[in-house]
XYZ file of C-alpha atoms in Angstrom:
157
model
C 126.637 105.979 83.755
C 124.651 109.329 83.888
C 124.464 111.274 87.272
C 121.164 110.850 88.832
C 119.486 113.097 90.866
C 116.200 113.144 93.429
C 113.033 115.517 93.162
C 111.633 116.149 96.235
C 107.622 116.825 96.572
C 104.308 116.404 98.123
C 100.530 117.136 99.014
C 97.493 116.085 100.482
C 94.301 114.741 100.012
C 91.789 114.234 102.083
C 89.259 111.478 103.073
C 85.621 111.609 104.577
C 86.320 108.584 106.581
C 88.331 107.771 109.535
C 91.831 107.326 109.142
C 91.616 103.285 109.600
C 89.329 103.126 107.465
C 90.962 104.965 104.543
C 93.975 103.387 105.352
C 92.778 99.959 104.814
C 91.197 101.109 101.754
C 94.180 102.579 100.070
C 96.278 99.459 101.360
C 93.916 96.870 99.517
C 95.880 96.405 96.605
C 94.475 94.597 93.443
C 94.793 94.222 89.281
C 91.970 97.203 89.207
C 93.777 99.474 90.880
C 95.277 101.344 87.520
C 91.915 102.002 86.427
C 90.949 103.601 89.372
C 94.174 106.095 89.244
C 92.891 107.077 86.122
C 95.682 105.162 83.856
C 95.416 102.423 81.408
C 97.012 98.792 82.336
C 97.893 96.281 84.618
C 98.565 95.852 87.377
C 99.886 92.031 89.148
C 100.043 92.042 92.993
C 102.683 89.922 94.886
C 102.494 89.643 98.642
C 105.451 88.232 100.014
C 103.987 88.356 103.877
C 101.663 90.554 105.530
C 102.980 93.793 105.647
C 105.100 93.380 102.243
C 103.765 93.401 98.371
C 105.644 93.737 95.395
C 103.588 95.788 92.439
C 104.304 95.073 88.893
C 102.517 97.965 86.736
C 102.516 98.076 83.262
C 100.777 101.655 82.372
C 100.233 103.371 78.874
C 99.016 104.041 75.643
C 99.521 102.074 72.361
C 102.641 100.743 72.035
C 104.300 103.371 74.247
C 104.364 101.423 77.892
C 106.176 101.740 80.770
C 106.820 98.795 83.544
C 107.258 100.090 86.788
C 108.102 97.189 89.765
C 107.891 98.634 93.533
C 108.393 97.409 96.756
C 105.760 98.158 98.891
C 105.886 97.918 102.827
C 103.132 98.515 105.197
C 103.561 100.213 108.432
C 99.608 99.599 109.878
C 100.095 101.030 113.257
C 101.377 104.126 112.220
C 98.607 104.027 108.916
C 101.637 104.438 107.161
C 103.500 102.808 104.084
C 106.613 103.098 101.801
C 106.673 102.100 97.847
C 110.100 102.317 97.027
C 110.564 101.379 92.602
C 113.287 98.733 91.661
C 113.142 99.061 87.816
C 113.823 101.559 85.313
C 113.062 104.067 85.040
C 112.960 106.283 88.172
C 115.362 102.994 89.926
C 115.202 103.752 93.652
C 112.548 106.756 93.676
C 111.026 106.196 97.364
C 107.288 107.250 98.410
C 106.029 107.842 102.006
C 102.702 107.775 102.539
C 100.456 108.259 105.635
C 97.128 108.844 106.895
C 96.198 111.232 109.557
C 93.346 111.555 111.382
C 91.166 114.539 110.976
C 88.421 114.191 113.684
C 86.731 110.874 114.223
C 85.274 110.810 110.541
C 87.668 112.329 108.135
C 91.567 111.755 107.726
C 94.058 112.853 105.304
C 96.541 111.141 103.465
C 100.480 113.093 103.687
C 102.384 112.191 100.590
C 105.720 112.513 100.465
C 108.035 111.745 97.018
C 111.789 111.780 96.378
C 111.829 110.690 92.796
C 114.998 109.599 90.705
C 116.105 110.605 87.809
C 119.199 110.666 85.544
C 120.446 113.115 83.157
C 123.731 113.952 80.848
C 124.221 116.383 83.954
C 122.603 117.535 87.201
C 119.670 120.169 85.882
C 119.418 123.124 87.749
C 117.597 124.014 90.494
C 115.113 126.045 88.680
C 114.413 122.703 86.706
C 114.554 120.478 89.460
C 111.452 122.351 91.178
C 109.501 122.963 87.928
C 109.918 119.347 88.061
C 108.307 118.901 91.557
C 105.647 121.100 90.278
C 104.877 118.983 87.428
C 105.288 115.803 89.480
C 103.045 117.003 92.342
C 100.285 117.832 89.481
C 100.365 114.473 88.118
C 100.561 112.237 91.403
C 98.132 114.576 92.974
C 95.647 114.214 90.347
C 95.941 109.930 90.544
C 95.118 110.208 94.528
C 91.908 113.256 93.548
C 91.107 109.986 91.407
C 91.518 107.445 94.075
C 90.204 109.675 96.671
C 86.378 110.086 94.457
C 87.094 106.130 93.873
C 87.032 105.090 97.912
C 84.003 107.916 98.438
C 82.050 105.848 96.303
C 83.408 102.200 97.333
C 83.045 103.454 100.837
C 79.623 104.794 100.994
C 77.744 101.919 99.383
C 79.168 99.639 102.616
């Protein structure tokens, strides 16, 4: 078994809309969701009660895909949720995310990642943060997606 080890990062994005608002949005999971990350596939959603979905994505190009199963659990009164992944690869990453209210009509969302990965040994710290740099650019860039994709869901309503 190869050591594994976590990459911790974050950012923000913000919202012109209230923070119960955006929440709700951004807690509305369904098959288009991919699409509006800016990725190609599917996506199946599984609620297993209320505050609990399970998200099978299948993302990627050609014949190079990769299926990623979370866990996701929904904290509403604290506009708050957890996605924590239960398949290869990144088994076990965890993802906090939460809303936060700006004023009475803007809010920001406070990501928070501790990705897992394994190697043939522990890379070094120099590697581990150009790898939260890379990481932040990438998950950033989905919520800059999602973020233009609730402006414009949000406004027409």
């Amino acid at each position: 078994m190869m050591p594994s080890y976590t990459v911790h990062f974050g950012f923000s994005q913000r919202f012109p809309f209230p923070a119960a608002q955006a929440y709700e949005w951004c807690t509305e999971y369904d098959a288009g969701d991919i699409a509006l990350e800016g990725m190609r596939g599917t996506r199946q959603v599984d609620w297993t009660d209320d505050a609990t979905v399970i998200l099978t994505d299948v993302v990627g190009l050609g014949s190079i895909k990769t299926k990623k199963v979370k866990v996701v659990r929904l904290y509403p009164k604290l506009l708050m949720w957890t996605s924590t992944r239960v398949s290869e690869p990144g088994k076990y990453s965890q993802f906090i995310y939460q809303i936060v209210a700006e004023g009475k009509n803007s809010s920001r969302l406070d990501y928070h990642g501790a990705q897992v990965e394994e190697a043939e040994k522990v890379p070094s710290q120099r590697y581990i943060a150009a790898r939260a740099k890379e990481l932040t650019r990438e998950d950033s860039q989905v919520w800059f997606n999602l973020a233009a994709a609730m402006k414009k869901d949000l406004s027409r309503r």
